[in-house]
CSV table of C-alpha atoms and ligand atoms in Angstrom, one decimal:
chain,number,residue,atom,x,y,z
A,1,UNK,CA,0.0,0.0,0.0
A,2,UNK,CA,1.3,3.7,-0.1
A,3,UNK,CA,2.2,5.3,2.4
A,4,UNK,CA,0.5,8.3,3.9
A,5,UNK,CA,3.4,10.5,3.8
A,6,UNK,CA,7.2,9.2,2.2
A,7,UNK,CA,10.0,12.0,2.3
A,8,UNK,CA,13.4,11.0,1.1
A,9,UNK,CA,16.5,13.4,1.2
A,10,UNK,CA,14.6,16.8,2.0
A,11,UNK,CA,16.7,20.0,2.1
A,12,UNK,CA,15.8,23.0,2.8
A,13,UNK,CA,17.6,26.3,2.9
A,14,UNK,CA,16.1,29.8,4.4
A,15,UNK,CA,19.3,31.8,2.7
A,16,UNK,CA,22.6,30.4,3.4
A,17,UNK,CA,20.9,28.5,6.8
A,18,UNK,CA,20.2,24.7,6.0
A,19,UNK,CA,16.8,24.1,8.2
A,20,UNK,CA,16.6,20.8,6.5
A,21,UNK,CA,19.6,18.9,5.5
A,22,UNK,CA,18.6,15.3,4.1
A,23,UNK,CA,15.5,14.0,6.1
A,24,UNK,CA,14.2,10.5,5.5
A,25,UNK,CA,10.7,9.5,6.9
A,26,UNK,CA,8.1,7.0,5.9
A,27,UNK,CA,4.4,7.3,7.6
A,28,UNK,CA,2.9,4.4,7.1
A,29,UNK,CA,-0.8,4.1,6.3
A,30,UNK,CA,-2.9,3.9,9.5
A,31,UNK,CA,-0.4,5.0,11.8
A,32,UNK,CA,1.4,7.8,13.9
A,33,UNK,CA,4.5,9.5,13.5
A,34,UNK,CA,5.9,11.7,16.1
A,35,UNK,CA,8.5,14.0,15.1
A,36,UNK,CA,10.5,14.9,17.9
A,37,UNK,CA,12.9,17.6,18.1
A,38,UNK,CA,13.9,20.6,20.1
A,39,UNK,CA,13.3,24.5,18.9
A,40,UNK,CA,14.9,25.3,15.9
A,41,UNK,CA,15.1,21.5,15.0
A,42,UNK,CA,12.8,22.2,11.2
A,43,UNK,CA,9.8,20.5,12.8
A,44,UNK,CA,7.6,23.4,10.9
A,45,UNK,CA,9.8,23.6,8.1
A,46,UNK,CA,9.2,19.9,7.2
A,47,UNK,CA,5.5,20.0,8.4
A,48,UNK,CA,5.3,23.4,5.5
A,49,UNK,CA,7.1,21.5,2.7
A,50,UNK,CA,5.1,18.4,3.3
A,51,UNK,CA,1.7,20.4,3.4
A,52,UNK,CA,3.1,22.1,-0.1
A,53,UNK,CA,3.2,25.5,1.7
A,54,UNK,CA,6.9,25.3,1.2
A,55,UNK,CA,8.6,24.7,-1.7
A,56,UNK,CA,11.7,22.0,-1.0
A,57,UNK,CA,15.1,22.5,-2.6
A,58,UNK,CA,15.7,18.9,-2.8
A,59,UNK,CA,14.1,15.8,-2.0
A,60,UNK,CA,11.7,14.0,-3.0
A,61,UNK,CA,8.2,13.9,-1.1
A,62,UNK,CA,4.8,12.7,-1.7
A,63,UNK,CA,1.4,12.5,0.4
A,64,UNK,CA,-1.0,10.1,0.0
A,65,UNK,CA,1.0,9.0,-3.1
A,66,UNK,CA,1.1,12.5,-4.7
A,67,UNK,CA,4.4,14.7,-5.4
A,68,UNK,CA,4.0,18.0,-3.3
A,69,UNK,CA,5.6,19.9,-6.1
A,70,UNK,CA,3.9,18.3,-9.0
A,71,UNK,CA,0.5,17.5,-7.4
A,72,UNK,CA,0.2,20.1,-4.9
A,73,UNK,CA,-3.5,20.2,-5.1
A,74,UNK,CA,-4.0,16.5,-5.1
A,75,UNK,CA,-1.8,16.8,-1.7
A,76,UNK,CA,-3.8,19.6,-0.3
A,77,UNK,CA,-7.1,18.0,-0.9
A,78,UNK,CA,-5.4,15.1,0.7
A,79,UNK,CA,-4.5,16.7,4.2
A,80,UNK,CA,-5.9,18.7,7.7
A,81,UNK,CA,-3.3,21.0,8.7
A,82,UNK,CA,-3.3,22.2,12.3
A,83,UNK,CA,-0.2,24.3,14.0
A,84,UNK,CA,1.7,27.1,15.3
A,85,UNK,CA,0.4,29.5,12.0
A,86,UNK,CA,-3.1,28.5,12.3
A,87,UNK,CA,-5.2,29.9,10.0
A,88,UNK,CA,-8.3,30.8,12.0
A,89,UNK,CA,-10.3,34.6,11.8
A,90,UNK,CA,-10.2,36.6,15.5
A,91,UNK,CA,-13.4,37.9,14.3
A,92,UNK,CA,-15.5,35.4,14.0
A,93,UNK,CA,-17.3,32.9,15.9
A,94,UNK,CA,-16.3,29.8,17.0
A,95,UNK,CA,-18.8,28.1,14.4
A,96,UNK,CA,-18.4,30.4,11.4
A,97,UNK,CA,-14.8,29.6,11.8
A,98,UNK,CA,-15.4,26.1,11.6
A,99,UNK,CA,-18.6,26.1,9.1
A,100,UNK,CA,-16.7,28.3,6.5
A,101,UNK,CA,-13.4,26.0,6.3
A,102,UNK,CA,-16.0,23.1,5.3
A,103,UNK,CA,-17.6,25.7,2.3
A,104,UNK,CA,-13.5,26.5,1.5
A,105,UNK,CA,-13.4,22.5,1.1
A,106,UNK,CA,-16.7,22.9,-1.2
A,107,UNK,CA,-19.4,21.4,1.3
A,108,UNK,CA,-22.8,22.4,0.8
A,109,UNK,CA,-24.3,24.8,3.5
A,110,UNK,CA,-26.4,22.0,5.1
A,111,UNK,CA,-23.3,19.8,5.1
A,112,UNK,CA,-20.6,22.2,6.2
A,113,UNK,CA,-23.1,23.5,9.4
A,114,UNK,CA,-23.5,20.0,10.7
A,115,UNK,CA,-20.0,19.4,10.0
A,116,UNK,CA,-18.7,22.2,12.3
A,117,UNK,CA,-21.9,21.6,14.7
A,118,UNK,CA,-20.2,17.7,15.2
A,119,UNK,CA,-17.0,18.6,15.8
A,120,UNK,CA,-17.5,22.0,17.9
A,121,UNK,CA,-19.3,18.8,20.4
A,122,UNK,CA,-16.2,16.8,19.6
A,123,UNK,CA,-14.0,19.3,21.2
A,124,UNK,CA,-16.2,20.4,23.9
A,125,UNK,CA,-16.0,23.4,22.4
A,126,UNK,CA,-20.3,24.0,22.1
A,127,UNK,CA,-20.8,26.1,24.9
A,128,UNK,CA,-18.2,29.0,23.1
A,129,UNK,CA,-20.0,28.3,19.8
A,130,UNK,CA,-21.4,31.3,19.1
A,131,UNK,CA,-18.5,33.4,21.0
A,132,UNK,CA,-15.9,35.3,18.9
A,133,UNK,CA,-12.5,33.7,18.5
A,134,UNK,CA,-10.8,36.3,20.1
A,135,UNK,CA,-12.2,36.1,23.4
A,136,UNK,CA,-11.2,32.0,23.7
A,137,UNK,CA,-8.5,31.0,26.1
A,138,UNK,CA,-5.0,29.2,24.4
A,139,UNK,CA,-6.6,26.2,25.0
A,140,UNK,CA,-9.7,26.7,23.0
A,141,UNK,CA,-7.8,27.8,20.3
A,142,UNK,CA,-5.6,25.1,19.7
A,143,UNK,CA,-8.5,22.6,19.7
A,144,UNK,CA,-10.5,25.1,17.2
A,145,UNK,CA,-7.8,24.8,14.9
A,146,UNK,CA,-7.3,21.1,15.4
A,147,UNK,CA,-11.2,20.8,14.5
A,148,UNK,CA,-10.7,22.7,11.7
A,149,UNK,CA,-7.8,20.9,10.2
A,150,UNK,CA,-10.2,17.8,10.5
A,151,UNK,CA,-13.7,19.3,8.6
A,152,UNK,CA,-12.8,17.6,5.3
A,153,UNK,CA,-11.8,14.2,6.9
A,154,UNK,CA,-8.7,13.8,5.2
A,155,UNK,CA,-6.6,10.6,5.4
A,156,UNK,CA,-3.2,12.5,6.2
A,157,UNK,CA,-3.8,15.1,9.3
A,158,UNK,CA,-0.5,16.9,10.7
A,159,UNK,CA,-0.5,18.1,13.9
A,160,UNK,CA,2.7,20.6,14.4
A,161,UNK,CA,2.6,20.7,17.9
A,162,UNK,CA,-1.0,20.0,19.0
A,163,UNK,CA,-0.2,19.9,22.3
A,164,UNK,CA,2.1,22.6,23.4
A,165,UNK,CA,0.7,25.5,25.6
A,166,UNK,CA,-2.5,23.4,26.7
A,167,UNK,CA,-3.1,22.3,30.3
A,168,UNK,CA,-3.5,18.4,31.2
A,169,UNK,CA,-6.5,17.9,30.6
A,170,UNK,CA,-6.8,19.5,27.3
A,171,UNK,CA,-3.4,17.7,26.3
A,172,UNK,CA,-5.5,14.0,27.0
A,173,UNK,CA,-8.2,15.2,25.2
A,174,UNK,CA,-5.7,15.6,22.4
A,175,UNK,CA,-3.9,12.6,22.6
A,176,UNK,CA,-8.3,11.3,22.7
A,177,UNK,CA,-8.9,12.9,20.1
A,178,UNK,CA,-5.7,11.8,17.8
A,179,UNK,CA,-6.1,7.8,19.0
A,180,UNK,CA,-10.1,8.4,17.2
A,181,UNK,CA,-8.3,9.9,13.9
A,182,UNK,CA,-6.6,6.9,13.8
A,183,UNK,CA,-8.6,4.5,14.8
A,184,UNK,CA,-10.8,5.9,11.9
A,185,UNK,CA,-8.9,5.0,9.4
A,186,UNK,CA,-6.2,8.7,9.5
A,187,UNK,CA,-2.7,8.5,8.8
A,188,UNK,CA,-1.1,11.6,11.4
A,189,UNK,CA,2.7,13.3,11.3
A,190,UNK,CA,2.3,15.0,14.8
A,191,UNK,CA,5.7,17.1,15.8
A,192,UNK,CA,6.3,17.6,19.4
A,193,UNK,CA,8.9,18.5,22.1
A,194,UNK,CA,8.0,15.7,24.4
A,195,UNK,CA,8.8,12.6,24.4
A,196,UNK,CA,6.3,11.7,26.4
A,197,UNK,CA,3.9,12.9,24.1
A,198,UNK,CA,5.0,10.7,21.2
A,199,UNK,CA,5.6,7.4,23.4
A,200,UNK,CA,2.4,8.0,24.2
A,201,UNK,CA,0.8,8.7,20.4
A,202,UNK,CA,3.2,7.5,18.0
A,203,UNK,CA,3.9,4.0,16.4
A,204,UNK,CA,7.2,5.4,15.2
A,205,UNK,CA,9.4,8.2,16.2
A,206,UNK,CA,11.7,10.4,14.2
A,207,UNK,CA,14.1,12.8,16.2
A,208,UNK,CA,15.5,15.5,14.4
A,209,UNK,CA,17.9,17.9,15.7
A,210,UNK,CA,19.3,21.2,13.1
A,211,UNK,CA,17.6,19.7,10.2
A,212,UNK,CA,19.2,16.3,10.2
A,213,UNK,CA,17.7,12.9,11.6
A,214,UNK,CA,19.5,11.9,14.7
A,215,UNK,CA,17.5,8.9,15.9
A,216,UNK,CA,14.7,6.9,14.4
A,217,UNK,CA,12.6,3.7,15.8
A,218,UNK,CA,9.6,2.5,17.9
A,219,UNK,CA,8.5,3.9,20.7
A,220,UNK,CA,9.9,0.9,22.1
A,221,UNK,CA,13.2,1.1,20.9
A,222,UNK,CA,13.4,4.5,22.0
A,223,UNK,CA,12.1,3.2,25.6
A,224,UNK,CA,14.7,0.5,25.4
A,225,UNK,CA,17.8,3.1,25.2
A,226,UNK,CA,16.3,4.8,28.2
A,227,UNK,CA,17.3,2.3,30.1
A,228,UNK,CA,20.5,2.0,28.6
A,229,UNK,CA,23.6,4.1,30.3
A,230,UNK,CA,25.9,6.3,29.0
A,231,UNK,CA,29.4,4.9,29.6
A,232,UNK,CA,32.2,8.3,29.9
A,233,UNK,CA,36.0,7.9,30.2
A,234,UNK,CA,38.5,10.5,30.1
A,235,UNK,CA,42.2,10.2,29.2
A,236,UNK,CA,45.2,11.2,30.4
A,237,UNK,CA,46.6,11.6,26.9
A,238,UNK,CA,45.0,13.7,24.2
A,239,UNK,CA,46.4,11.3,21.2
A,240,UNK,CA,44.9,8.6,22.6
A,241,UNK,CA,41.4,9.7,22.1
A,242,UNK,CA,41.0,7.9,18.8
A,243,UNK,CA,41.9,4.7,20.2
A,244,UNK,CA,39.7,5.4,22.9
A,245,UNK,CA,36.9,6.0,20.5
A,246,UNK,CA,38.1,3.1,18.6
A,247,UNK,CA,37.0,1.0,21.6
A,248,UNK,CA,34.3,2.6,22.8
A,249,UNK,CA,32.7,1.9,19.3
A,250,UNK,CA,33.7,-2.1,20.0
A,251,UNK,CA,31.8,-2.0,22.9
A,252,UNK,CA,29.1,0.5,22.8
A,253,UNK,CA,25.6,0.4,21.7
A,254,UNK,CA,25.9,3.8,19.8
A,255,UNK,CA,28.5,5.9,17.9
A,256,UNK,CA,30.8,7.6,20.5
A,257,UNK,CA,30.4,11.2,21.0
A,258,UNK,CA,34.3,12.6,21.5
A,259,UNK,CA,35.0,16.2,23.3
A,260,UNK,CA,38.5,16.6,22.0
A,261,UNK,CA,38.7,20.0,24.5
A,262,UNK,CA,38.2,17.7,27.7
A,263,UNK,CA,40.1,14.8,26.2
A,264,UNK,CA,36.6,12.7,27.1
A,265,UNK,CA,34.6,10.5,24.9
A,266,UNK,CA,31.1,9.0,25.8
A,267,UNK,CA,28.9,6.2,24.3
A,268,UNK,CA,25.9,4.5,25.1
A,269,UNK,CA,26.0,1.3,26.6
A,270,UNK,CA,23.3,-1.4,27.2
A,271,UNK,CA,24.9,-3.5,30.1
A,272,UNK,CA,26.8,-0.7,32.1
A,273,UNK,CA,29.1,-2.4,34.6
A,274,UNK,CA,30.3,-5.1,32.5
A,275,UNK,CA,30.8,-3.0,29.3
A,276,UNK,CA,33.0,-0.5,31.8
A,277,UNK,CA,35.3,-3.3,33.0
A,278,UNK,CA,35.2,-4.6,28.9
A,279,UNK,CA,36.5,-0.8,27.6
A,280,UNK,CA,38.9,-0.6,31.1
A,281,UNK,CA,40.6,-4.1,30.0
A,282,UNK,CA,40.6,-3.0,26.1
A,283,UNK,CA,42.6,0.2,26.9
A,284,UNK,CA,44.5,-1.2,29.3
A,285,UNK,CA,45.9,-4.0,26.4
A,286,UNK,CA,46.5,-0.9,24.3
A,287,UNK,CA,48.6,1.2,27.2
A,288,UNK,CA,45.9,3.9,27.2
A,289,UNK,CA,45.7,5.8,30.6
A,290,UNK,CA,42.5,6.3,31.7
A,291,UNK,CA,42.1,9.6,33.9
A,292,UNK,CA,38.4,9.2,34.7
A,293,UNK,CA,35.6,6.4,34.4
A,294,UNK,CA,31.7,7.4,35.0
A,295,UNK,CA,29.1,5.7,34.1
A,296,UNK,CA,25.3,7.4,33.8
A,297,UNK,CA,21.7,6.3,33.8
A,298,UNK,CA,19.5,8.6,31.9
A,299,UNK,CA,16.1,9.4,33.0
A,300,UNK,CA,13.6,9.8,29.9
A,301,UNK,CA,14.0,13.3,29.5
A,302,UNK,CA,17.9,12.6,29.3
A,303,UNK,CA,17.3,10.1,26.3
A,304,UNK,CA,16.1,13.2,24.5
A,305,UNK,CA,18.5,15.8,26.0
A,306,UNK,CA,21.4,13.3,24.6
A,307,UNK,CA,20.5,12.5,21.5
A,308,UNK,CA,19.9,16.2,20.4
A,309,UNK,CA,23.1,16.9,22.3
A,310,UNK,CA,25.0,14.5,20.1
A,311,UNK,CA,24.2,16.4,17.3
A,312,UNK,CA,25.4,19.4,18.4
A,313,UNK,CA,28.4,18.3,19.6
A,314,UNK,CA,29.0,17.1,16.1
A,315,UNK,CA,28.3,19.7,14.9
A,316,UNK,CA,31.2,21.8,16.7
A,317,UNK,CA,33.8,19.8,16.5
B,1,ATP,N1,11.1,32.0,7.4
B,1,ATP,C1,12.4,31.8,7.9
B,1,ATP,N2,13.4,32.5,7.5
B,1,ATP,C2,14.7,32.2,8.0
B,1,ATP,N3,14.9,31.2,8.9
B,1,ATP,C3,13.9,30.5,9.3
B,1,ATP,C4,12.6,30.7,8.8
B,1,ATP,N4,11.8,29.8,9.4
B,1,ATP,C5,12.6,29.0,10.2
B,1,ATP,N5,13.9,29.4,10.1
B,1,ATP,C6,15.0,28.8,10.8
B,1,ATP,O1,15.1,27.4,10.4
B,1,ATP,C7,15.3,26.6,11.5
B,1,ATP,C8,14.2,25.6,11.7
B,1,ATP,O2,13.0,26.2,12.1
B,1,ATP,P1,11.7,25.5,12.3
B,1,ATP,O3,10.6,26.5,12.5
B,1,ATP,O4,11.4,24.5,11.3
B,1,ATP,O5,12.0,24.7,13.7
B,1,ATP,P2,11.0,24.0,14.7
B,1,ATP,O6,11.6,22.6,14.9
B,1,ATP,O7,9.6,24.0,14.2
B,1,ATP,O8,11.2,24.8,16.0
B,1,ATP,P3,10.1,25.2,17.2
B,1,ATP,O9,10.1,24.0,18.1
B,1,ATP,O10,10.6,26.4,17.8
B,1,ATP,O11,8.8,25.4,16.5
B,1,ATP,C9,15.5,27.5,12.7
B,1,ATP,O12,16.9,27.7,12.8
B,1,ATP,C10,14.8,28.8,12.3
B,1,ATP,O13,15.4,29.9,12.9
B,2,MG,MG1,7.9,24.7,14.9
């Protein structure tokens, strides 16, 4: 079957700044992708090129099996948008916002009025009906625009950050209201800061850090390197940090991020005691003094904190 959304190799300059450099993601039909990344990442810049609102440089992407440069159109008709540049008029009401995206999609009157009268109940949003946008709270917002991004029922909704700036109880009703897309038959591409938020949602999980994937897998294999450690051993020696790195890859679960400055190198590891006693033994056979030995266990939070910091530690050096 096609997939809902398949993106290889996107770039993306703004000028001479590369917000997208090479990202690969597949959403499979009927599922969830999360796309996790911290600010400045180019979460919205690859939500824009895949709803066709920005143009890519290079790359090829389709939606719902059509090119976003060739078959914009067929991609727009194909897709609910909802995020941080929502589209929604201050001056109107609640329902006129919501019954005049469904005549935009071509509804008839009858149609689009019970259309926005279903889902204003949806998102508990019937009591404010009839009030004008801008007296809602945050909260109200955000689920407005979420509702209207789903009028037309499309088979691919994007949600660029559906979540942030809502309170608890508004973020479940989210999360609800994305399991129902879903479980009718919707293909999403949600973007988030939280990790939480897509082991919760997603079925797979892309992190992106300054426009480059730096992790990809289930929620479960993300899950799984939370419990992993992160094994960090300093030496004595400055020219012996490639043969540090050089075991560190032997025995660790990950590539090995090196600090040349601190003479340090880390890696994750998936056994931590035994693998520190492995690397101790391997430099030892290769007269590398070791200055320092630590070993870490990251909390969820950390998982995230260290993958994005990998990048940007690749990034200096
Ligand atoms: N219109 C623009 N012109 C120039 N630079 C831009 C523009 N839009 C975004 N950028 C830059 O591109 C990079 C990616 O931005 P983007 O908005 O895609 O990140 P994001 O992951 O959505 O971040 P956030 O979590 O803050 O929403 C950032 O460095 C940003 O400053
Ligand atoms: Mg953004």
């Amino acid at each position: 079957m096609t997939a809902a959304v398949e993106a290889r190799g996107v770039v993306k300059s703004y000028q001479a700044h590369r917000a997208l450099d090479g990202v690969d993601l597949t959403v499979p039909t009927g599922t969830v992708l999360g796309l996790l990344g911290p600010n400045g990442a180019g979460k919205t810049t690859m939500v824009r090129v895949l709803t066709t609102l920005l143009r890519p440089d290079a790359g090829d992407v389709r939606v719902a099996g059509y090119d976003v440069v060739t078959q914009s159109a067929d991609v727009r008709r194909s897709i609910g948008l909802s995020g941080q540049y929502a589209a929604v008029d201050e001056s109107l009401t609640g329902y006129e916002n919501l019954y005049l995206v469904g005549r935009l999609y071509g509804f008839k009157a009858a149609a689009a009025r019970d259309r926005a009268r279903e889902l204003l109940a949806l998102f508990r949003l019937e009591q404010a009906a009839s009030r004008l946008l801008r007296t809602y709270s945050g909260g109200m917002r955000r689920r407005l625009d979420l509702a209207g991004a789903l009028v037309a029922r499309p088979p691919v909704v994007v949600l660029d950050e559906p979540t942030t700036g809502l309170d608890p109880r508004s973020r479940l009703d989210t999360w609800e209201m994305v399991r129902r897309l879903v479980d009718d038959g919707a293909s999403v591409l949600l973007t988030t800061q939280y990790l939480e938020e897509a082991d919760v949602l997603a079925d797979s999980i892309v992190v992106i850090d300054r426009g480059r994937v730096v992790e990809r897998g289930t929620s479960d294999e993300l899950k799984a390197r939370v419990g992993s450690e992160r094994l960090e051993i300093v030496v004595a020696d400055r020219a012996d940090l490639p043969e540090l790195v050089r075991v560190l890859t032997e025995v660790g679960a990950a590539e090995p991020v090196v600090d040349d400055h601190l003479r340090r190198a880390h890696v994750l590891v998936h056994v931590g005691p035994k693998t520190l006693v492995e690397a101790l033994n391997r430099l030892d056979a290769r007269d590398v003094r070791v200055l320092d030995v630590s070993l870490h266990r990251p909390k969820l939070d950390d998982v995230f904190l260290m993958l994005t910091d990998r990048a940007d530690e690749g990034e200096d050096s």
